[in-house]
Amino acid sequence: MNKVVFCFVFSFILITGYGQTTSINITFQPSISNELIELNTIYSLTDSSKIEITTCRFYVSNFSFFSKGKLVTQNKEAFLIDLENPESLSIDNLNGAFDQLIFNLGIDSSTNVAGILDGDLDPIKGMYWTWNSGYINFKLEGSITNNTGKKNPFEYHLGGYLPPFRTIQTISIDRENVNSATIQFDISQFISSIDFEKCSNVMIPGATAVQLSKSLATCFKF
Amino acid sequence: MKNRILFFAFCSCILVLISFKFKTEPTIIEFNVPKKWPKPVYSFQNNPLTEEGFQLGRKLFYDPILSRDSTISCASCHLQYTGFTHVDHNVSHGIEGRKGTRNSPVLINLAWNSTFHWDGGVNHLEVQGINPIQHPAEMDDKLENVLKKLNASSTYPGLFKQAFGTEKITTSTLMKALTLYTVSLVSADSKYDKVMRKEKGVQFSQQEKNGLKLFRNHCAVCHTEPLFTSPTFAGNGLKMDSLLKDVGRYGITHNPSDSMLFKIPTLRNVEFTFPYMHDGRFKKLKDVINYYSDGIDPSLSYLSKPLKPFHFSDTEKKDLLSFLLTLTDKAFLYNPRYSFPK
């Protein structure tokens, strides 16, 4: 009998207690020139042009936590980060004490071919192309007004999982071993790399989507 | 202590029994793969085939509630008697008579399809149905709105509960239900199939035999038995329609070598699936055979190998046609299980 009780207590500790000690929250902070982005607000850029963001939405997935070079835990889920829904900026209760975090910006190819999915991956979220099946990894919409006063609206819908136009990016960040993490996502560099006159709309998978996705991947920092 | 454990065990048994009584599980049915056919692409892994799911999908397929103004159902462009395509229309028309740019494809043996649409842009049967629902020239509705209508209906929540265990209708359960119906549309009972199965009293005529031989020599590279299609894209040399301007597979991959390539349609029930080709430019099967015989321009860059003008004689054309007619499967076209639910 004692053995049974022992097993129960032991598994209880394993399931709940152990998990709690390694639970961490990750928060994303999308910003421009170190200012947190609020939708429909105008921000000044270094070249004195003005930018307004109306939509900023992206998927992060496959969180892998490493400690001293060894994989500790992995969470294959995908999360939709949406500035319109501030709660989505924090991902709570991920398991993993770590000194290195690797995750994907976007949705991997196996998920892209898995058929209909629920939750954050429900096509109703507006992050799915139906005519060319696949998730939109990243959506940024808004407008930029240059110093001569000319306003350029832009829409970047970046996605595509088939080679040679795979847009998913692997982000790797080192950090100190504490129980919460805030990831800065400052898109200034991304914005400054774009020629808005030439490229104001990207709505399909292709070389431009790949190039812009790579540029985005460099914007994540602790 | 021991008594307590027994008591707990007893209580759990009762609870399990009660929950079974109130939760009727949907009836699992088997998906029959015809003998010697390849393994289906669709796995049913996350969407087991059930009678309740199939019947729900069937009801949805025939219900115009899926379109913005409740005038168009899936069956409007996919009629059973013509192999689930839109007969007599080169390109299909949807809501308010709006015209699309392509000939509606047949819905036959979809379980073996790895891609959908003439350009193969859709990668899974479960996500296919979102396209016609939202396309402005088809049903022109929004998923959100369709789900709202279905959730508010007096019949659907109950039917979804029976099929998927939950009353709340979501994109996922809606698409899974539609899939269970369309994936079940299996045509494998034509004269061709009966001859191949060596059924008693069924034989090819000499003309059909000649036709089969010609078919295997010239057509089967792309239209491979037993599905009479293959999971690739091919350029059959048709020149681009100046109004429709359809570039085919290139529109999906942006690979120049995919320009003007289209999905290879199955030829099962081809007798009734007119008009033919991605833009429905040929009204009669005879026209198609004439095209492959003498209409192809061999100098075209996007002509798939080994296509060339085959220069069939009049007799050969008749032989080929008579073989193609053996692919007609009346048991499929008139199967009451697939028809409008009464």
Short mmCIF file of C-alpha atoms in Angstrom, two decimals, chain A residues 1 4-5 109 112-118 122-126 128-135 161-162 164-165 204-206, chain B residues 1-2 5 46 117 119-124 126-127 130-131 134 143-144 147 170-173 175-176 249 251-255:
data_model
loop_
_atom_site.label_atom_id
_atom_site.label_comp_id
_atom_site.label_asym_id
_atom_site.label_seq_id
_atom_site.Cartn_x
_atom_site.Cartn_y
_atom_site.Cartn_z
CA MET A 1 0.00 0.00 0.00
CA VAL A 4 1.08 2.95 -4.17
CA VAL A 5 0.98 6.12 -2.07
CA SER A 109 6.76 23.15 -43.49
CA ASN A 112 2.02 24.06 -43.48
CA VAL A 113 0.99 20.76 -45.06
CA ALA A 114 -0.91 19.37 -42.08
CA GLY A 115 -4.41 20.28 -43.27
CA ILE A 116 -6.85 22.27 -41.19
CA LEU A 117 -5.66 23.36 -37.72
CA ASP A 118 -7.17 25.04 -34.67
CA ASP A 122 -7.09 28.64 -37.55
CA PRO A 123 -7.19 30.21 -41.07
CA ILE A 124 -9.87 32.54 -39.71
CA LYS A 125 -7.05 34.50 -38.03
CA GLY A 126 -6.26 36.01 -41.42
CA TYR A 128 -3.37 31.92 -44.13
CA TRP A 129 -3.28 31.94 -47.91
CA THR A 130 -5.99 29.68 -49.24
CA TRP A 131 -5.25 29.80 -53.00
CA ASN A 132 -1.58 28.97 -52.43
CA SER A 133 -1.90 26.99 -49.22
CA GLY A 134 0.38 28.17 -46.49
CA TYR A 135 0.69 30.43 -43.50
CA TYR A 161 7.38 27.30 -47.09
CA LEU A 162 8.42 25.65 -50.36
CA PRO A 164 13.62 27.87 -52.91
CA PHE A 165 11.37 30.45 -51.25
CA ILE A 204 3.04 36.26 -52.38
CA PRO A 205 5.82 33.80 -51.66
CA GLY A 206 8.98 34.57 -53.62
CA MET B 1 -7.41 1.66 3.42
CA LYS B 2 -8.09 -1.25 1.08
CA ILE B 5 -9.45 2.03 -2.74
CA ASN B 46 -6.81 13.63 -37.52
CA HIS B 117 -6.79 23.32 -58.18
CA ASP B 119 -2.33 25.01 -60.57
CA GLY B 120 -1.91 22.68 -57.57
CA GLY B 121 -1.85 25.68 -55.24
CA VAL B 122 -3.81 23.92 -52.51
CA ASN B 123 -1.78 21.37 -50.57
CA HIS B 124 -4.39 19.49 -48.53
CA GLU B 126 -9.01 19.83 -45.66
CA VAL B 127 -8.08 23.40 -46.61
CA ILE B 130 -12.08 27.58 -47.86
CA ASN B 131 -11.34 28.68 -51.44
CA GLN B 134 -14.36 32.99 -49.95
CA LEU B 143 -15.41 32.08 -43.08
CA GLU B 144 -16.38 34.08 -39.99
CA LEU B 147 -19.49 29.93 -39.08
CA THR B 170 -15.27 25.98 -36.02
CA THR B 171 -13.26 26.29 -39.23
CA SER B 172 -11.70 22.98 -38.36
CA THR B 173 -14.89 20.97 -37.84
CA MET B 175 -13.63 21.70 -43.14
CA LYS B 176 -13.29 18.23 -41.68
CA ARG B 249 1.57 26.34 -62.11
CA GLY B 251 1.44 31.45 -60.65
CA ILE B 252 2.19 29.32 -57.59
CA THR B 253 5.90 28.54 -57.85
CA HIS B 254 7.21 31.49 -59.92
CA ASN B 255 9.52 29.02 -61.53
#
